[in-house]
Amino acid sequence: MGITLIVPPELEPVTLYEVKNWCRVDLADPYFDPLLEANRIAAREYLEESTGRQIITATWKATGRCFVAEGTRLPKPPLQSVVSVQYRDVDGTLQTLDAAEYTVDVDNNCIQPVNAWPRVGDYTDAVQITFQAGYGDAASDVPQRVKHAVLMLALHWFDNPQPAVDERVYSVPRTTAALIRQLKDWQRL
C-alpha cells in the first residue's frame, strides 16, 4: 500500500520553549533557535517514521491495488476518521464509495465493508483511501511519553551534533530507543 501526505500537521508536539528548557539553553537567547527548531521537527519526523504512528493530526491518502476482503487496515495510527474511499472501476473511472457502504474501526485502524467491496480495475491505485490520523490537533492530545521521546532526541542531537563514530555515543540513546519500541505499530510489519 502506498501512502502520500496530503495535509501535514499544523504544529509540533513540543514547543521551542520546551526544547530550549530541556537543552538548558538561555530561553531569551535566540542564537540556537534555528538549530533547536530543526531538531524538534526532525525528532518528531524520526519518531513518526520509526514507530509508524502519526503524532499530530495530518491527512493521508493510502493507495493500493485492491480492497482486503476482511477489512483494509490503514497505516499511521491512531486513526481519527476516513475522509473518503475511492476506487477505479473496471473501466478505470474513479468512483467514490458511499460512507454507508463501509464501517470505520478507529480502534483497529481499519475499514470494513458492510456487504462486500466493489469490484476494482487492475490499477496500482485502484483503491484510494483518504483519512486523518494522529493523537489530536493539539500538543495536549499527545501522550507524555511521545513528547518525552521527542525532547530526548532533540536534546541528544543538540549535545551530539556529529555522527556517532564511537560506541559510547549512540545515534539514538538507548532510553529513547526503548520508548520507540513501546510506541511502535507492530501490526504494520
C-alpha positions as semicolon CSV with decimal commas, in nm:
position;residue;x (nm);y (nm);z (nm)
1;M;0,000;0,000;0,000
2;G;0,137;0,339;-0,098
3;I;0,088;0,641;0,122
4;T;0,103;1,014;0,049
5;L;0,086;1,305;0,292
6;I;-0,196;1,539;0,183
7;V;-0,213;1,788;0,473
8;P;0,082;1,798;0,717
9;P;0,046;1,863;1,090
10;E;-0,019;2,227;1,175
11;L;0,203;2,227;1,485
12;E;0,466;2,027;1,669
13;P;0,402;1,816;1,981
14;V;0,654;2,021;2,182
15;T;0,726;2,393;2,174
16;L;1,057;2,559;2,105
17;Y;1,044;2,684;2,464
18;E;1,023;2,323;2,593
19;V;1,316;2,217;2,375
20;K;1,528;2,512;2,489
21;N;1,446;2,429;2,850
22;W;1,544;2,061;2,802
23;C;1,866;2,163;2,629
24;R;1,948;2,404;2,913
25;V;1,970;2,696;2,671
26;D;1,901;3,052;2,782
27;L;1,534;3,097;2,694
28;A;1,585;3,463;2,599
29;D;1,883;3,394;2,370
30;P;1,773;3,327;2,009
31;Y;2,121;3,211;1,895
32;F;2,038;2,836;1,895
33;D;1,673;2,877;1,789
34;P;1,720;2,767;1,423
35;L;1,911;2,453;1,528
36;L;1,667;2,365;1,805
37;E;1,369;2,429;1,576
38;A;1,518;2,191;1,318
39;N;1,591;1,934;1,591
40;R;1,235;1,935;1,726
41;I;1,085;1,889;1,378
42;A;1,340;1,621;1,288
43;A;1,278;1,443;1,619
44;R;0,902;1,432;1,555
45;E;0,958;1,306;1,199
46;Y;1,208;1,046;1,319
47;L;0,966;0,924;1,582
48;E;0,679;0,903;1,331
49;E;0,892;0,709;1,084
50;S;1,036;0,477;1,349
51;T;0,702;0,397;1,512
52;G;0,474;0,409;1,209
53;R;0,244;0,642;1,405
54;Q;0,113;0,990;1,334
55;I;0,168;1,222;1,630
56;I;-0,030;1,539;1,547
57;T;-0,334;1,527;1,315
58;A;-0,247;1,500;0,946
59;T;-0,438;1,392;0,636
60;W;-0,302;1,100;0,431
61;K;-0,401;0,912;0,116
62;A;-0,337;0,539;0,105
63;T;-0,346;0,368;-0,235
64;G;-0,343;0,004;-0,332
65;R;-0,436;-0,247;-0,599
66;C;-0,741;-0,391;-0,420
67;F;-0,957;-0,392;-0,110
68;V;-0,888;-0,657;0,152
69;A;-1,199;-0,872;0,192
70;E;-1,194;-0,893;0,572
71;G;-1,105;-0,524;0,612
72;T;-0,844;-0,279;0,492
73;R;-0,600;-0,175;0,764
74;L;-0,478;0,181;0,732
75;P;-0,126;0,291;0,823
76;K;-0,029;0,574;1,059
77;P;-0,232;0,500;1,373
78;P;-0,414;0,632;1,560
79;L;-0,690;0,666;1,301
80;Q;-0,925;0,960;1,360
81;S;-1,157;0,945;1,059
82;V;-1,193;0,841;0,697
83;V;-1,248;1,135;0,463
84;S;-1,326;0,933;0,151
85;V;-1,294;0,590;-0,006
86;Q;-1,248;0,596;-0,382
87;Y;-1,183;0,320;-0,631
88;R;-1,123;0,276;-1,002
89;D;-1,387;0,055;-1,154
90;V;-1,307;-0,197;-1,428
91;D;-1,333;0,082;-1,687
92;G;-1,080;0,296;-1,497
93;T;-1,334;0,555;-1,383
94;L;-1,271;0,692;-1,033
95;Q;-1,577;0,631;-0,814
96;T;-1,644;0,746;-0,458
97;L;-1,788;0,484;-0,227
98;D;-2,082;0,599;-0,016
99;A;-1,989;0,610;0,355
100;A;-2,288;0,382;0,429
101;E;-2,109;0,104;0,236
102;Y;-1,828;0,065;0,490
103;T;-1,763;0,091;0,862
104;V;-1,466;0,263;1,022
105;D;-1,297;0,090;1,315
106;V;-1,073;0,358;1,469
107;D;-0,956;0,126;1,747
108;N;-0,807;-0,119;1,495
109;N;-0,721;0,140;1,227
110;C;-0,926;-0,027;0,955
111;I;-1,232;-0,002;0,737
112;Q;-1,461;-0,294;0,663
113;P;-1,732;-0,338;0,401
114;V;-2,093;-0,351;0,515
115;N;-2,164;-0,618;0,249
116;A;-1,878;-0,657;0,003
117;W;-1,625;-0,428;-0,157
118;P;-1,695;-0,323;-0,516
119;R;-1,501;-0,482;-0,800
120;V;-1,199;-0,274;-0,895
121;G;-0,992;-0,248;-1,212
122;D;-0,633;-0,365;-1,243
123;Y;-0,455;-0,042;-1,148
124;T;-0,181;0,030;-0,894
125;D;-0,403;0,300;-0,745
126;A;-0,733;0,113;-0,781
127;V;-0,818;0,183;-0,416
128;Q;-0,765;0,532;-0,273
129;I;-0,848;0,599;0,090
130;T;-0,809;0,949;0,231
131;F;-0,800;0,961;0,609
132;Q;-0,699;1,166;0,910
133;A;-0,466;1,022;1,171
134;G;-0,289;1,141;1,484
135;Y;-0,340;1,170;1,857
136;G;-0,517;1,503;1,808
137;D;-0,495;1,861;1,683
138;A;-0,320;1,999;1,991
139;A;0,005;1,919;2,168
140;S;-0,203;1,850;2,481
141;D;-0,358;1,549;2,298
142;V;-0,018;1,380;2,260
143;P;0,080;1,119;2,523
144;Q;0,354;1,235;2,757
145;R;0,594;0,954;2,663
146;V;0,575;1,063;2,297
147;K;0,662;1,419;2,394
148;H;0,937;1,286;2,618
149;A;1,089;1,089;2,327
150;V;1,081;1,398;2,103
151;L;1,252;1,607;2,370
152;M;1,513;1,337;2,439
153;L;1,602;1,314;2,071
154;A;1,620;1,691;2,028
155;L;1,848;1,715;2,332
156;H;2,068;1,426;2,218
157;W;2,115;1,578;1,872
158;F;2,190;1,917;2,027
159;D;2,452;1,768;2,261
160;N;2,597;1,537;1,991
161;P;2,579;1,720;1,658
162;Q;2,841;1,497;1,490
163;P;2,764;1,149;1,355
164;A;2,822;0,870;1,606
165;V;3,163;0,712;1,548
166;D;3,221;0,574;1,894
167;E;3,028;0,302;2,077
168;R;2,980;0,538;2,372
169;V;2,781;0,788;2,165
170;Y;2,470;0,645;2,000
171;S;2,278;0,797;1,713
172;V;1,966;0,735;1,925
173;P;2,006;0,698;2,302
174;R;1,902;0,361;2,442
175;T;1,636;0,520;2,662
176;T;1,480;0,684;2,357
177;A;1,505;0,358;2,160
178;A;1,316;0,185;2,444
179;L;1,034;0,442;2,418
180;I;1,025;0,397;2,040
181;R;0,989;0,019;2,080
182;Q;0,692;0,075;2,314
183;L;0,522;0,310;2,067
184;K;0,595;0,110;1,751
185;D;0,298;-0,001;1,542
186;W;0,395;-0,369;1,530
187;Q;0,095;-0,459;1,311
188;R;0,245;-0,274;1,012
189;L;0,539;-0,515;0,988
